[in-house]
């Protein structure tokens, strides 16, 4: 049997040079890192405010090749969250969708859900294709954080999305 080292189960397909930053009272501050923590040493005044900017780009992740079930598929992450496509946000079963654009140039958008039980949760929209009965339609695939799925009724769900249509697999 194959053994996996935690953290070696997938890799990013797109990279980002985005870095974190800190500002104090609206001014950039160069914080030192100690054991993975940003350290701020200063004399604090009442009303001081700190803003921590943590970029969370949408990333495409490929599974380790030894995981046969995920071959030719990608998972979408944003920050520490894994995202899932759910039928309730899309047209029909999400198993009919595939992503053929998985590079850092792929356009995506992140919007908070405006109403319902998931109000305020970030939702990702990605360009995708929906294939049914040998017809392929370009669509926008909506995805929610994996932890939030199955809260709006029974529906299909998929985390590892194919990168090609059924006729090309």
Phi, psi and omega in degrees: 000149179275135176254142180248140173271128179308137182092350180251015182276340177208164177221154179287137173271333179240144181248165179215138177271004183299136179235160179283161176207161180232141170228147177239124182053038177083358180252135178303142180229131180271095181277140175275149176261131174229116181053037178084004180249140174282124183251130178241117178247115180194167174273118185275146178241151175304136179089356176301140177234143178243136174237125178251122179257117177244104180295139179227074179292155173287128183238146174257132184237133177258140180286157171303136184299340179286347177269090188301324183295339182255008180298132180075020181232158176229152172248150181254131176231157174215114188061225181275001187262137171268138182254155179227143172271134181233138184304327183298335179266350186233178181268108177076191183297133182289348177292348178273358184261151170213155180249116177256359176246107182225049178241172180293346178271356180294129180284137175214159176224151178236123179226143175285139176295132190270342182205168178089188185296336180260018181307131179090350180277134180292133178241134179262138172243131182230149173290133182213183174230147176243125183244121176221135178046048179063016173253135180243127180238132172289134182218171171256119180268127179259138182226147178238162176303139183306321182298341187262357185287161178067032176251000184231035180101170180290134182199163176286156180213146179210133176258310181269106185265138178294153179255002175220159177288169184300326183284349182250359183279000000 
